[in-house]
C-alpha cells in the first residue's frame, strides 16, 4: 500500500534484501529511484510506483533492519542518487523515470550487488558493464505486458480513426467534421504488423484478432504454431518485407545495440506512404529526426507512443511539435494494476535475495556475467 507521506527528494527507511547469489542477514542499503507523484500521491492508496509509494515495501524492509532510500533526483554528480552510489548494495530503478546506470556509476558502486528494474526493460543500465562487474540484473518479467499491449491497441485506434483532431476541435470550440473524416478509417481489413513478438507482441496480436485485420509479425523466432493459428498472424522473416505490406506498424522489440536507430530515414522510406507507427518499446529504436521529417512529409501518417530519447523528454524535443502525433509521457506500463504487479515482483526478488535463493529464471537480465538472449 502506498504510504501517505509528503514527497521529498530523498526518503529514508529500512529493508531486507540482497542478490540471489550472495544472500546475507546483515543490514543492506537499498536505493530506489521513482517519479514523484506530488499532489496525486494521496489520491489512490494503490499508487505504489511513485516516490511516495516506494513500491509499498517500506514497512516490510524497515522491520528487517535494512536501510531504504528513495529519490527522484538522479541526474548529475550532485544528484541525491549519486551521493549513495559508493555504498549502496541494491539499486531499484524503473523505465518510467530511468536512472541511467552507466559504466562509470557501476565502477564507483563498490558495494553494489543487485540491480532491479521495477517493470520491464533494463536498457537504461549498461548491461555489459554490469556483467563485467559480476552484478545481477533482474526485472519483473511479465508484470506490465497486459498494460502495454492494451495501450498499444488504444494508440492504433487513435491513429486509424484520426481521433485527436476531433478532440482538439471540441476543446477549442470548433466543429469541422470534414477536417477529421478525410483521413479516418476502419481498422478492419488493414494490415497490422508487429516488429517483435515476445510477451507484449503476442498479447497485442491476440487482442487484434477480433478486429479482422491482416496480422503479420517479425521476430528472431517463430511463434508456437498453435498461437499462430489462434491469431491468424503470419511470420515475416524479412523485416523490410513486412514493413512494405503494413498499414500499421507496432514496435515491440527491446533496445539493443542492434536495434538502436533501426528505423532510420532509409528504412522508413521502405514503408507504405502514410504508414501509422506505434512505439511503446524504446524511443532510441527510432532515428528521432527521421521520424520528424517523415511525419512532416506524410511518409508517416501518424506516430504514437510513450517512449522518448532521452527520458524525461526535454521541452524542445522535436517529437512534441511534429504533425500527426499522439505522444504521451512514458505511462503505458505504469497503470495501477501494473504497479501492483511489479511492486510484488520486486518484493519477491528482494526476499529471495535476502534468503540466497534464485529468482524466477525469466527475470534475469544479467546473471553470472552473461546477458539474457534478447539483449545479445
CSV table of C-alpha atoms in Angstrom, one decimal, residues 9-297:
chain,number,residue,atom,x,y,z
A,9,UNK,CA,13.7,14.3,-2.9
A,10,UNK,CA,15.1,11.5,-0.6
A,11,UNK,CA,13.1,9.5,1.8
A,12,UNK,CA,14.9,7.0,4.2
A,13,UNK,CA,13.7,3.8,5.6
A,14,UNK,CA,14.9,0.3,6.3
A,15,UNK,CA,14.6,-3.0,4.5
A,16,UNK,CA,15.8,-6.5,3.9
A,17,UNK,CA,17.3,-7.6,0.6
A,18,UNK,CA,20.3,-9.0,-1.4
A,19,UNK,CA,21.2,-10.7,-4.8
A,20,UNK,CA,20.2,-14.3,-5.1
A,21,UNK,CA,23.8,-15.3,-5.4
A,22,UNK,CA,25.0,-13.8,-2.1
A,23,UNK,CA,22.3,-13.5,0.5
A,24,UNK,CA,23.0,-12.2,3.9
A,25,UNK,CA,21.2,-11.4,7.1
A,26,UNK,CA,23.3,-8.2,7.6
A,27,UNK,CA,21.8,-4.8,7.0
A,28,UNK,CA,21.8,-3.7,3.4
A,29,UNK,CA,21.5,-0.3,1.8
A,30,UNK,CA,18.8,-0.3,-0.8
A,31,UNK,CA,18.1,2.8,-3.0
A,32,UNK,CA,15.1,3.2,-5.2
A,33,UNK,CA,14.6,5.8,-8.0
A,34,UNK,CA,11.0,6.7,-8.8
A,35,UNK,CA,8.9,9.5,-10.3
A,36,UNK,CA,7.4,12.0,-7.9
A,37,UNK,CA,3.6,11.9,-7.5
A,38,UNK,CA,3.3,15.2,-5.6
A,39,UNK,CA,-0.4,16.1,-5.0
A,40,UNK,CA,-1.5,12.8,-6.7
A,41,UNK,CA,0.2,10.6,-4.2
A,42,UNK,CA,-2.7,10.6,-1.7
A,43,UNK,CA,-5.5,10.1,-4.3
A,44,UNK,CA,-5.1,6.4,-4.7
A,45,UNK,CA,-3.8,4.1,-1.9
A,46,UNK,CA,-2.5,1.7,-4.6
A,47,UNK,CA,-0.3,4.3,-6.2
A,48,UNK,CA,2.8,2.4,-5.2
A,49,UNK,CA,5.0,3.0,-8.2
A,50,UNK,CA,5.8,6.6,-7.2
A,51,UNK,CA,8.4,8.2,-5.0
A,52,UNK,CA,5.9,8.5,-2.2
A,53,UNK,CA,4.6,4.9,-2.6
A,54,UNK,CA,8.1,3.5,-2.8
A,55,UNK,CA,6.6,0.1,-4.1
A,56,UNK,CA,4.8,-0.3,-0.8
A,57,UNK,CA,7.8,-2.2,0.8
A,58,UNK,CA,8.9,0.4,3.3
A,59,UNK,CA,7.4,-1.2,6.4
A,60,UNK,CA,8.5,-4.7,5.3
A,61,UNK,CA,12.1,-3.5,4.8
A,62,UNK,CA,12.1,-1.5,7.9
A,63,UNK,CA,11.0,-4.4,10.0
A,64,UNK,CA,14.1,-6.3,8.8
A,65,UNK,CA,16.6,-3.6,9.6
A,66,UNK,CA,17.7,-2.6,6.1
A,67,UNK,CA,18.2,1.0,5.0
A,68,UNK,CA,15.8,2.1,2.2
A,69,UNK,CA,16.3,5.4,0.5
A,70,UNK,CA,14.1,6.6,-2.3
A,71,UNK,CA,14.6,9.6,-4.5
A,72,UNK,CA,13.6,11.1,-7.8
A,73,UNK,CA,16.8,13.1,-8.1
A,74,UNK,CA,19.0,11.1,-10.4
A,75,UNK,CA,20.9,13.2,-12.9
A,76,UNK,CA,24.4,14.5,-12.4
A,77,UNK,CA,27.2,14.3,-9.9
A,78,UNK,CA,25.3,16.5,-7.4
A,79,UNK,CA,22.1,14.4,-7.5
A,80,UNK,CA,20.8,12.6,-4.5
A,81,UNK,CA,21.3,9.2,-6.2
A,82,UNK,CA,25.0,10.0,-6.8
A,83,UNK,CA,25.5,10.5,-3.0
A,84,UNK,CA,24.5,6.9,-2.4
A,85,UNK,CA,26.3,5.2,-5.3
A,86,UNK,CA,29.5,4.4,-3.3
A,87,UNK,CA,27.9,2.4,-0.6
A,88,UNK,CA,24.5,1.1,-1.8
A,89,UNK,CA,24.0,-2.7,-2.1
A,90,UNK,CA,20.8,-2.8,-4.2
A,91,UNK,CA,19.6,-0.2,-6.7
A,92,UNK,CA,15.9,-0.3,-7.8
A,93,UNK,CA,15.2,1.7,-11.0
A,94,UNK,CA,12.2,2.0,-13.3
A,95,UNK,CA,11.8,2.6,-17.1
A,96,UNK,CA,9.3,5.4,-16.4
A,97,UNK,CA,11.8,7.6,-14.7
A,98,UNK,CA,15.0,5.9,-15.6
A,99,UNK,CA,18.2,6.3,-13.6
A,100,UNK,CA,20.9,5.7,-16.1
A,101,UNK,CA,23.3,3.2,-14.6
A,102,UNK,CA,26.5,3.9,-16.6
A,103,UNK,CA,29.8,2.0,-16.5
A,104,UNK,CA,31.2,5.0,-14.5
A,105,UNK,CA,28.5,4.7,-11.9
A,106,UNK,CA,29.0,0.9,-11.7
A,107,UNK,CA,32.7,1.4,-11.2
A,108,UNK,CA,32.1,3.8,-8.3
A,109,UNK,CA,29.5,1.5,-6.7
A,110,UNK,CA,31.9,-0.7,-4.7
A,111,UNK,CA,29.2,-2.4,-2.6
A,112,UNK,CA,26.7,-2.9,-5.4
A,113,UNK,CA,25.4,-6.4,-5.9
A,114,UNK,CA,21.9,-6.3,-7.4
A,115,UNK,CA,20.2,-4.0,-9.9
A,116,UNK,CA,16.4,-4.5,-10.0
A,117,UNK,CA,14.1,-2.9,-12.6
A,118,UNK,CA,10.6,-2.3,-11.3
A,119,UNK,CA,8.8,-3.1,-14.6
A,120,UNK,CA,10.2,-4.4,-17.9
A,121,UNK,CA,13.2,-3.1,-19.9
A,122,UNK,CA,16.6,-2.7,-18.4
A,123,UNK,CA,18.3,-0.8,-21.3
A,124,UNK,CA,18.9,2.2,-19.0
A,125,UNK,CA,21.6,0.0,-17.4
A,126,UNK,CA,25.0,-0.6,-19.1
A,127,UNK,CA,24.5,-4.3,-19.2
A,128,UNK,CA,27.9,-5.1,-20.5
A,129,UNK,CA,29.5,-3.2,-17.6
A,130,UNK,CA,27.2,-4.9,-15.1
A,131,UNK,CA,28.1,-8.3,-16.5
A,132,UNK,CA,31.8,-7.5,-16.3
A,133,UNK,CA,31.4,-6.4,-12.7
A,134,UNK,CA,29.7,-9.6,-11.7
A,135,UNK,CA,26.4,-7.9,-10.9
A,136,UNK,CA,23.0,-9.5,-11.1
A,137,UNK,CA,20.4,-7.5,-13.1
A,138,UNK,CA,16.8,-8.6,-13.0
A,139,UNK,CA,13.4,-7.2,-13.9
A,140,UNK,CA,9.8,-8.2,-13.2
A,141,UNK,CA,9.2,-10.1,-16.4
A,142,UNK,CA,5.5,-10.1,-17.5
A,143,UNK,CA,4.5,-7.5,-14.8
A,144,UNK,CA,3.0,-5.0,-17.2
A,145,UNK,CA,2.7,-6.8,-20.6
A,146,UNK,CA,-1.1,-6.5,-20.4
A,147,UNK,CA,-0.9,-2.8,-19.6
A,148,UNK,CA,1.4,-2.1,-22.6
A,149,UNK,CA,-0.5,-4.3,-25.1
A,150,UNK,CA,-3.8,-2.6,-24.2
A,151,UNK,CA,-2.2,0.8,-24.6
A,152,UNK,CA,-0.8,-0.2,-28.0
A,153,UNK,CA,-4.3,-1.2,-29.1
A,154,UNK,CA,-5.6,2.1,-27.9
A,155,UNK,CA,-3.0,4.0,-29.9
A,156,UNK,CA,-3.6,2.1,-33.0
A,157,UNK,CA,-7.3,3.1,-32.9
A,158,UNK,CA,-6.5,6.7,-32.0
A,159,UNK,CA,-4.3,6.9,-35.2
A,160,UNK,CA,-6.6,4.9,-37.5
A,161,UNK,CA,-9.7,6.9,-36.5
A,162,UNK,CA,-7.9,10.3,-36.6
A,163,UNK,CA,-9.2,10.8,-33.0
A,164,UNK,CA,-7.0,13.6,-31.7
A,165,UNK,CA,-8.0,16.4,-34.2
A,166,UNK,CA,-11.6,15.8,-33.2
A,167,UNK,CA,-10.8,16.0,-29.5
A,168,UNK,CA,-8.9,19.3,-30.1
A,169,UNK,CA,-11.8,20.7,-32.0
A,170,UNK,CA,-14.1,20.2,-29.0
A,171,UNK,CA,-11.5,21.7,-26.7
A,172,UNK,CA,-11.1,24.7,-29.0
A,173,UNK,CA,-14.8,25.3,-29.5
A,174,UNK,CA,-14.7,24.2,-33.2
A,175,UNK,CA,-16.8,21.9,-35.3
A,176,UNK,CA,-15.4,20.6,-38.6
A,177,UNK,CA,-16.3,17.0,-39.4
A,178,UNK,CA,-14.5,17.1,-42.8
A,179,UNK,CA,-11.2,18.0,-41.2
A,180,UNK,CA,-11.4,14.7,-39.3
A,181,UNK,CA,-13.2,12.4,-41.7
A,182,UNK,CA,-10.9,12.8,-44.7
A,183,UNK,CA,-8.3,10.6,-43.0
A,184,UNK,CA,-10.3,8.5,-40.6
A,185,UNK,CA,-10.5,4.8,-41.4
A,186,UNK,CA,-11.8,1.5,-40.1
A,187,UNK,CA,-9.2,-0.9,-38.6
A,188,UNK,CA,-11.0,-3.9,-40.1
A,189,UNK,CA,-9.2,-5.2,-43.2
A,190,UNK,CA,-6.0,-3.2,-42.5
A,191,UNK,CA,-2.6,-5.0,-42.4
A,192,UNK,CA,-1.0,-4.6,-39.0
A,193,UNK,CA,2.5,-5.9,-38.2
A,194,UNK,CA,4.4,-6.1,-35.0
A,195,UNK,CA,8.2,-5.9,-35.1
A,196,UNK,CA,8.9,-8.3,-32.2
A,197,UNK,CA,6.5,-10.9,-31.0
A,198,UNK,CA,7.5,-11.5,-27.4
A,199,UNK,CA,5.1,-11.4,-24.5
A,200,UNK,CA,3.7,-8.0,-25.4
A,201,UNK,CA,3.6,-8.6,-29.2
A,202,UNK,CA,1.7,-11.9,-28.7
A,203,UNK,CA,-0.8,-10.3,-26.4
A,204,UNK,CA,-1.3,-7.5,-29.0
A,205,UNK,CA,-1.9,-10.0,-31.8
A,206,UNK,CA,-4.5,-11.8,-29.7
A,207,UNK,CA,-6.3,-8.5,-29.0
A,208,UNK,CA,-6.3,-7.5,-32.6
A,209,UNK,CA,-7.8,-10.8,-33.8
A,210,UNK,CA,-11.4,-9.7,-33.3
A,211,UNK,CA,-10.9,-6.7,-35.5
A,212,UNK,CA,-10.4,-8.9,-38.6
A,213,UNK,CA,-7.1,-7.4,-39.6
A,214,UNK,CA,-4.4,-9.0,-41.6
A,215,UNK,CA,-1.8,-9.7,-39.0
A,216,UNK,CA,2.0,-10.1,-39.6
A,217,UNK,CA,4.9,-10.4,-37.2
A,218,UNK,CA,8.7,-10.3,-37.4
A,219,UNK,CA,10.9,-11.8,-34.7
A,220,UNK,CA,14.0,-13.8,-34.1
A,221,UNK,CA,11.9,-16.9,-33.5
A,222,UNK,CA,8.6,-18.1,-34.9
A,223,UNK,CA,5.6,-18.3,-32.6
A,224,UNK,CA,4.2,-21.6,-31.4
A,225,UNK,CA,2.1,-23.0,-34.3
A,226,UNK,CA,-1.0,-23.1,-32.1
A,227,UNK,CA,-0.7,-19.4,-31.3
A,228,UNK,CA,-0.1,-18.6,-35.0
A,229,UNK,CA,-3.3,-20.5,-35.8
A,230,UNK,CA,-5.3,-18.8,-33.0
A,231,UNK,CA,-4.3,-15.3,-34.0
A,232,UNK,CA,-4.0,-15.9,-37.8
A,233,UNK,CA,-0.7,-14.0,-37.7
A,234,UNK,CA,1.8,-14.8,-40.4
A,235,UNK,CA,5.5,-14.8,-39.9
A,236,UNK,CA,7.7,-12.5,-42.0
A,237,UNK,CA,11.4,-13.5,-41.8
A,238,UNK,CA,12.5,-10.3,-43.6
A,239,UNK,CA,11.8,-7.1,-41.8
A,240,UNK,CA,11.7,-4.9,-44.8
A,241,UNK,CA,9.2,-7.2,-46.5
A,242,UNK,CA,6.9,-6.9,-43.5
A,243,UNK,CA,7.2,-3.1,-43.4
A,244,UNK,CA,6.3,-2.7,-47.1
A,245,UNK,CA,3.0,-4.5,-46.5
A,246,UNK,CA,1.7,-2.8,-43.4
A,247,UNK,CA,-0.8,0.0,-42.9
A,248,UNK,CA,0.1,0.0,-39.2
A,249,UNK,CA,3.5,-1.0,-37.7
A,250,UNK,CA,3.9,-1.6,-33.9
A,251,UNK,CA,7.4,-1.7,-32.4
A,252,UNK,CA,7.8,-4.4,-29.8
A,253,UNK,CA,11.5,-5.2,-29.8
A,254,UNK,CA,13.9,-4.4,-26.9
A,255,UNK,CA,16.5,-1.8,-27.3
A,256,UNK,CA,19.9,-3.3,-28.0
A,257,UNK,CA,23.0,-2.2,-30.0
A,258,UNK,CA,21.4,-4.0,-33.0
A,259,UNK,CA,18.0,-2.2,-32.7
A,260,UNK,CA,19.3,1.2,-31.7
A,261,UNK,CA,18.4,3.6,-34.6
A,262,UNK,CA,17.0,0.7,-36.6
A,263,UNK,CA,14.2,2.9,-38.0
A,264,UNK,CA,16.3,5.5,-39.9
A,265,UNK,CA,15.5,7.5,-43.0
A,266,UNK,CA,16.2,4.6,-45.3
A,267,UNK,CA,14.1,2.1,-43.5
A,268,UNK,CA,11.2,4.5,-43.1
A,269,UNK,CA,11.3,5.1,-46.8
A,270,UNK,CA,10.6,1.4,-47.4
A,271,UNK,CA,7.3,1.6,-45.6
A,272,UNK,CA,4.0,2.4,-47.2
A,273,UNK,CA,3.4,6.1,-47.6
A,274,UNK,CA,1.1,7.2,-44.8
A,275,UNK,CA,2.0,4.3,-42.5
A,276,UNK,CA,0.9,4.6,-38.9
A,277,UNK,CA,3.5,3.7,-36.3
A,278,UNK,CA,3.0,2.9,-32.6
A,279,UNK,CA,6.2,2.6,-30.5
A,280,UNK,CA,5.9,1.8,-26.8
A,281,UNK,CA,9.2,-0.1,-26.9
A,282,UNK,CA,12.0,2.4,-26.7
A,283,UNK,CA,12.5,5.8,-28.3
A,284,UNK,CA,16.1,5.2,-29.3
A,285,UNK,CA,15.0,2.4,-31.7
A,286,UNK,CA,13.9,5.3,-33.9
A,287,UNK,CA,16.1,7.9,-35.5
A,288,UNK,CA,14.5,11.0,-33.9
A,289,UNK,CA,14.9,13.4,-36.8
A,290,UNK,CA,13.9,10.8,-39.4
A,291,UNK,CA,10.6,10.4,-37.6
A,292,UNK,CA,10.1,14.2,-37.6
A,293,UNK,CA,10.9,14.5,-41.2
A,294,UNK,CA,8.7,11.6,-42.2
A,295,UNK,CA,5.7,12.9,-40.2
A,296,UNK,CA,6.2,16.3,-41.9
A,297,UNK,CA,6.4,14.9,-45.4
